Short mmCIF file of C-alpha atoms in Angstrom, two decimals:
data_model
loop_
_atom_site.label_atom_id
_atom_site.label_comp_id
_atom_site.label_asym_id
_atom_site.label_seq_id
_atom_site.Cartn_x
_atom_site.Cartn_y
_atom_site.Cartn_z
CA MET O 100 0.00 0.00 0.00
CA LYS O 101 1.40 3.38 -1.01
CA LYS O 102 1.80 5.99 1.70
CA ILE O 103 0.76 9.65 1.46
CA LEU O 104 2.37 12.14 3.83
CA VAL O 105 0.51 15.41 4.42
CA THR O 106 2.53 18.16 6.08
CA GLY O 107 0.74 21.01 7.80
CA ALA O 108 -2.03 18.54 8.59
CA THR O 109 -3.85 20.80 11.06
CA GLY O 110 -4.07 23.72 8.61
CA GLN O 111 -6.93 24.49 6.25
CA LEU O 112 -5.74 22.40 3.31
CA GLY O 113 -4.40 19.58 5.49
CA SER O 114 -7.74 19.38 7.31
CA GLU O 115 -9.66 19.22 4.01
CA LEU O 116 -7.35 16.45 2.79
CA LYS O 117 -8.09 14.54 6.00
CA VAL O 118 -11.82 14.72 5.25
CA LEU O 119 -11.20 13.69 1.64
CA SER O 120 -8.89 10.80 2.63
CA GLU O 121 -11.92 8.73 3.63
CA ASN O 122 -12.65 8.34 -0.10
CA TYR O 123 -9.09 7.14 -0.82
CA TRP O 124 -8.81 4.06 1.37
CA GLN O 125 -6.33 2.46 -1.05
CA TYR O 126 -3.58 4.66 0.44
CA GLU O 127 -1.99 4.72 3.86
CA TRP O 128 -2.25 8.29 5.12
CA VAL O 129 0.10 10.08 7.50
CA PHE O 130 -1.20 13.46 8.66
CA ALA O 131 1.80 15.17 10.22
CA ASP O 132 1.59 18.18 12.51
CA ARG O 133 4.54 20.33 13.54
CA THR O 134 5.84 17.72 15.99
CA GLN O 135 5.93 14.93 13.40
CA ILE O 136 7.30 17.05 10.55
CA SER O 137 9.36 19.96 11.86
CA LEU O 138 9.64 22.46 9.02
CA ASP O 139 11.45 24.88 11.33
CA HIS O 140 14.03 22.31 12.50
CA LEU O 141 15.97 21.30 9.41
CA SER O 142 18.25 18.62 10.85
CA LYS O 143 15.26 16.92 12.49
CA LEU O 144 13.23 17.14 9.27
CA LYS O 145 15.56 14.82 7.34
CA ILE O 146 15.30 12.14 10.04
CA GLN O 147 11.52 12.45 10.23
CA LEU O 148 11.14 11.93 6.48
CA GLU O 149 13.35 8.84 6.62
CA LEU O 150 11.22 7.38 9.41
CA ILE O 151 7.93 7.92 7.55
CA ARG O 152 9.24 6.95 4.09
CA PRO O 153 6.25 8.21 2.05
CA ASN O 154 5.52 7.48 -1.60
CA PHE O 155 3.70 10.81 -1.99
CA ILE O 156 4.30 14.06 -0.12
CA LEU O 157 1.65 16.76 -0.10
CA ASN O 158 3.51 19.72 1.34
CA CYS O 159 0.77 21.92 2.75
CA GLY O 160 2.84 23.25 5.65
CA ALA O 161 4.20 26.79 5.42
CA TYR O 162 4.90 30.00 7.28
CA THR O 163 1.79 31.91 6.21
CA ALA O 164 1.65 34.87 8.63
CA VAL O 165 2.21 37.42 5.86
CA ASP O 166 2.56 40.51 8.05
CA LYS O 167 4.54 38.78 10.80
CA ALA O 168 7.03 37.51 8.21
CA GLU O 169 8.24 41.08 7.75
CA SER O 170 9.71 40.93 11.27
CA GLU O 171 10.61 37.21 11.16
CA PRO O 172 12.29 36.83 7.75
CA GLU O 173 14.78 34.19 8.94
CA LEU O 174 12.06 31.87 10.28
CA ALA O 175 9.90 32.40 7.20
CA ASP O 176 12.89 31.49 5.01
CA ILE O 177 13.62 28.32 6.99
CA VAL O 178 10.05 27.04 6.67
CA ASN O 179 9.14 28.28 3.17
CA HIS O 180 12.49 27.83 1.46
CA GLN O 181 15.10 25.72 3.22
CA ALA O 182 12.69 23.05 4.49
CA VAL O 183 11.12 22.81 1.02
CA LYS O 184 14.54 22.11 -0.48
CA ILE O 185 15.11 19.27 2.00
CA ILE O 186 11.70 17.75 1.24
CA ALA O 187 12.25 18.03 -2.51
CA GLN O 188 15.71 16.48 -2.19
CA TYR O 189 14.30 13.61 -0.14
CA ALA O 190 11.57 13.01 -2.73
CA ASN O 191 14.15 13.00 -5.52
CA ASP O 192 16.49 10.61 -3.71
CA ASN O 193 13.72 8.20 -2.72
CA GLN O 194 11.52 8.20 -5.84
CA ALA O 195 8.66 9.88 -3.97
CA LYS O 196 6.21 12.21 -5.72
CA LEU O 197 5.98 15.71 -4.26
CA ILE O 198 3.15 18.23 -4.62
CA HIS O 199 4.26 21.51 -3.07
CA ILE O 200 1.79 24.33 -2.42
CA SER O 201 2.91 27.85 -3.30
CA THR O 202 1.21 31.22 -3.63
CA ASP O 203 0.06 34.08 -5.84
CA TYR O 204 2.30 36.31 -3.70
CA VAL O 205 5.27 35.40 -5.91
CA PHE O 206 3.86 38.11 -8.24
CA ASP O 207 4.08 41.87 -7.74
CA GLY O 208 0.50 42.69 -8.70
CA THR O 209 1.24 44.96 -11.66
CA SER O 210 -0.35 42.74 -14.30
CA SER O 211 -3.78 43.49 -15.73
CA ILE O 212 -4.40 40.03 -17.23
CA ALA O 213 -4.70 36.64 -15.54
CA LEU O 214 -1.25 35.35 -14.60
CA THR O 215 0.08 32.22 -16.24
CA GLU O 216 2.69 29.95 -14.69
CA ASP O 217 5.35 31.63 -16.87
CA ALA O 218 4.52 35.18 -15.79
CA LEU O 219 7.37 37.22 -14.32
CA ASN O 220 7.95 36.70 -10.57
CA ASN O 221 8.72 39.74 -8.47
CA PRO O 222 7.57 39.28 -4.84
CA ILE O 223 6.87 42.49 -2.91
CA ASN O 224 6.93 41.06 0.62
CA VAL O 225 8.98 38.61 2.69
CA TYR O 226 6.37 35.88 2.55
CA GLY O 227 6.23 35.97 -1.25
CA ALA O 228 10.03 36.10 -1.54
CA THR O 229 10.50 33.06 0.71
CA LYS O 230 7.82 31.10 -1.13
CA ARG O 231 9.45 31.89 -4.48
CA ALA O 232 12.84 30.85 -3.06
CA GLY O 233 11.21 27.57 -2.03
CA GLU O 234 9.90 27.01 -5.55
CA LEU O 235 13.32 27.62 -7.10
CA ALA O 236 15.10 25.40 -4.56
CA ALA O 237 12.66 22.54 -5.09
CA LEU O 238 12.94 22.73 -8.88
CA ALA O 239 16.75 22.89 -8.66
CA VAL O 240 17.09 19.63 -6.72
CA ASN O 241 14.08 17.77 -8.08
CA PRO O 242 12.98 18.10 -11.72
CA ASP O 243 10.00 15.83 -10.95
CA VAL O 244 8.38 18.16 -8.39
CA LEU O 245 4.87 19.48 -8.99
CA ILE O 246 4.12 22.96 -7.61
CA ILE O 247 0.62 24.42 -7.27
CA ARG O 248 0.27 28.16 -6.80
CA THR O 249 -2.96 29.14 -5.14
CA SER O 250 -4.58 32.27 -3.70
CA TRP O 251 -6.97 33.56 -1.02
CA VAL O 252 -7.44 30.16 0.61
CA TYR O 253 -10.39 29.59 2.92
CA SER O 254 -12.11 26.60 4.54
CA ARG O 255 -14.47 25.66 7.34
CA PHE O 256 -11.30 24.80 9.26
CA GLY O 257 -8.78 27.16 10.86
CA ASN O 258 -8.72 30.94 10.75
CA ASN O 259 -9.46 32.60 7.42
CA PHE O 260 -11.08 35.57 5.72
CA VAL O 261 -14.49 33.95 5.17
CA LYS O 262 -14.91 32.92 8.81
CA THR O 263 -13.72 36.30 10.06
CA MET O 264 -16.05 38.21 7.76
CA GLN O 265 -18.99 35.95 8.52
CA ARG O 266 -18.53 36.83 12.21
CA LEU O 267 -17.98 40.57 11.66
CA LEU O 268 -20.99 40.89 9.36
CA GLN O 269 -23.15 39.61 12.21
CA GLU O 270 -21.45 41.60 14.99
CA ARG O 271 -21.03 45.04 13.40
CA ASP O 272 -23.19 47.66 11.75
CA THR O 273 -20.46 48.61 9.28
CA VAL O 274 -17.46 46.74 7.80
CA SER O 275 -14.79 48.35 5.59
CA VAL O 276 -12.94 46.18 3.07
CA VAL O 277 -10.25 46.98 0.49
CA ASN O 278 -11.64 47.21 -3.03
CA ASP O 279 -8.45 47.62 -5.08
CA GLN O 280 -6.86 44.18 -4.65
CA VAL O 281 -8.12 41.74 -7.30
CA GLY O 282 -7.81 37.97 -7.55
CA SER O 283 -9.88 34.87 -6.91
CA PRO O 284 -10.50 32.88 -3.72
CA THR O 285 -9.73 29.19 -3.31
CA TYR O 286 -11.92 26.81 -1.35
CA ALA O 287 -9.41 24.45 0.25
CA ALA O 288 -11.72 21.46 -0.29
CA ASP O 289 -11.60 22.08 -4.06
CA LEU O 290 -7.81 22.34 -4.01
CA ALA O 291 -7.56 19.12 -1.98
CA LYS O 292 -9.69 17.34 -4.60
CA ALA O 293 -7.50 18.70 -7.39
CA MET O 294 -4.40 17.35 -5.63
CA MET O 295 -5.93 13.89 -5.37
CA ASP O 296 -7.01 14.04 -9.02
CA ILE O 297 -3.35 14.64 -9.89
CA ILE O 298 -2.16 11.72 -7.74
CA SER O 299 -4.81 9.50 -9.34
CA ALA O 300 -3.97 10.53 -12.91
CA GLN O 301 -2.43 7.98 -15.26
CA GLU O 302 0.62 10.15 -15.91
CA TRP O 303 2.63 12.37 -13.57
CA ILE O 304 3.50 15.59 -15.40
CA PRO O 305 5.67 17.80 -13.17
CA GLY O 306 6.08 21.56 -13.22
CA ILE O 307 4.27 24.64 -11.92
CA TYR O 308 0.48 24.88 -12.03
CA ASN O 309 -2.04 27.50 -10.94
CA TYR O 310 -5.20 26.69 -9.03
CA SER O 311 -7.94 28.91 -7.60
CA ASN O 312 -11.66 29.00 -8.11
CA GLU O 313 -13.10 30.70 -11.18
CA GLY O 314 -14.02 34.37 -10.98
CA GLU O 315 -12.29 37.76 -10.84
CA ILE O 316 -13.18 39.79 -7.77
CA SER O 317 -11.86 42.20 -5.16
CA TRP O 318 -11.85 41.49 -1.43
CA TYR O 319 -14.78 43.93 -1.21
CA GLU O 320 -16.79 41.95 -3.76
CA PHE O 321 -15.86 38.75 -1.89
CA VAL O 322 -17.44 40.17 1.27
CA LEU O 323 -20.56 41.18 -0.65
CA ALA O 324 -20.88 37.55 -1.79
CA ILE O 325 -20.45 36.32 1.80
CA GLN O 326 -23.10 38.81 2.90
CA GLU O 327 -25.56 37.75 0.21
CA ILE O 328 -25.22 34.04 0.97
CA GLY O 329 -25.49 34.59 4.72
CA GLY O 330 -28.33 37.09 4.47
CA TYR O 331 -26.51 39.60 6.67
CA THR O 332 -27.61 43.26 6.85
CA CYS O 333 -24.29 44.91 7.79
CA ASP O 334 -23.25 47.94 5.70
CA VAL O 335 -20.15 46.95 3.67
CA LYS O 336 -17.94 49.83 2.51
CA GLY O 337 -15.17 49.59 -0.08
CA ILE O 338 -11.92 51.38 0.77
CA PRO O 339 -8.52 51.74 -0.98
CA SER O 340 -5.55 49.74 0.33
CA ALA O 341 -3.91 53.03 1.33
CA SER O 342 -6.63 53.44 3.97
CA TYR O 343 -5.76 50.06 5.49
CA PRO O 344 -1.96 49.96 5.83
CA THR O 345 -0.33 46.63 6.75
CA PRO O 346 3.32 45.72 7.51
CA ALA O 347 3.48 43.65 4.30
CA LYS O 348 2.47 45.01 0.89
CA ARG O 349 -0.08 42.94 -1.02
CA PRO O 350 -0.24 42.44 -4.80
CA ALA O 351 -2.94 44.66 -6.29
CA PHE O 352 -3.70 42.06 -8.98
CA SER O 353 -3.02 38.34 -8.61
CA LEU O 354 -5.70 36.58 -10.64
CA LEU O 355 -4.36 33.16 -11.66
CA ASP O 356 -4.84 31.63 -15.10
CA LYS O 357 -5.92 27.99 -14.62
CA SER O 358 -5.73 26.91 -18.28
CA LYS O 359 -2.72 24.64 -17.76
CA ILE O 360 -4.04 22.51 -14.90
CA LYS O 361 -7.39 22.17 -16.70
CA ALA O 362 -5.73 21.06 -19.93
CA VAL O 363 -3.01 18.78 -18.54
CA TYR O 364 -4.91 17.07 -15.72
CA GLU O 365 -8.49 17.76 -16.85
CA ILE O 366 -9.19 19.40 -13.51
CA VAL O 367 -12.69 20.84 -13.15
CA VAL O 368 -12.48 24.26 -11.47
CA PRO O 369 -15.71 25.38 -9.74
CA ASP O 370 -16.90 28.98 -9.73
CA TYR O 371 -16.06 30.79 -6.52
CA THR O 372 -19.71 31.52 -5.70
CA ASP O 373 -20.66 27.83 -5.80
CA SER O 374 -17.74 26.84 -3.57
CA LEU O 375 -18.33 29.71 -1.17
CA ARG O 376 -21.94 28.64 -0.79
CA LYS O 377 -20.88 25.06 0.02
CA CYS O 378 -18.40 26.20 2.64
CA MET O 379 -20.79 28.66 4.26
CA GLU O 380 -23.54 26.05 4.46
CA LEU O 381 -21.13 23.80 6.37
CA LEU O 382 -20.18 26.69 8.68
CA ILE O 383 -23.78 27.70 9.33
CA ASN O 384 -24.86 24.10 9.97
CA SER O 385 -21.97 23.54 12.37
CA ASN O 386 -22.96 26.70 14.26
CA PHE O 387 -26.54 25.46 14.57
CA LYS O 388 -25.30 22.13 15.92
CA ARG O 389 -23.25 23.92 18.60
CA ILE O 390 -26.31 25.87 19.70
#
């Protein structure tokens, strides 16, 4: 039985893969948290991989605190770059298949058309720079690695934009949201399914791929969709990024072109509104159950 290792197992994507794993009983699954796979402890990481000896590695673990990374660049680099190189090297040396998750933050946001996998990289914050360094390191040591860039990830698990906004829309009379950053959200359950479709495909075709849900929206429009689905009455105001300064700059435009993953792996990419509705129904139902 082939073994699948999921790093970052308690995160949004790792948690969705755990739910999905029930449909893939033909594999032995190892869901590793920070104690089992130490992305911030490089010498320990090599030993841990040798002990698990996976056939597939789904590297969902990362340093994702975008603003905090500005003051912790060394730690962000260890987790997002140096650890990725070790995992990619292990996969190469042991004939394991690696799917590594990356980000739209490798781009600078100056494009006006959907970004392909070949678009120029020019990260504008520490998080994006360390994630791009991880991509390059993985590709340098392992030509068989498969990298998926994604954006605006949310889920019923963990802390994320959808859950935060769902709460604020119920608690406040007014919510202000930036309206000049454009992209597309990614429901982690959809991305998890895409990853398993790749593993299940007849042929492994490595390289960089983009994945997010279909649609081109701003964060402001995203909140309006959350409000509509939830039936909330809060007043949502659009504001420019300049009115909401953060330690890390964000790309103004990071819409990903999904043509490649759809063509090569025949991945079906749902529209963001359909996926958002599914996630919010799960969140609302789970809230009712708690009550």
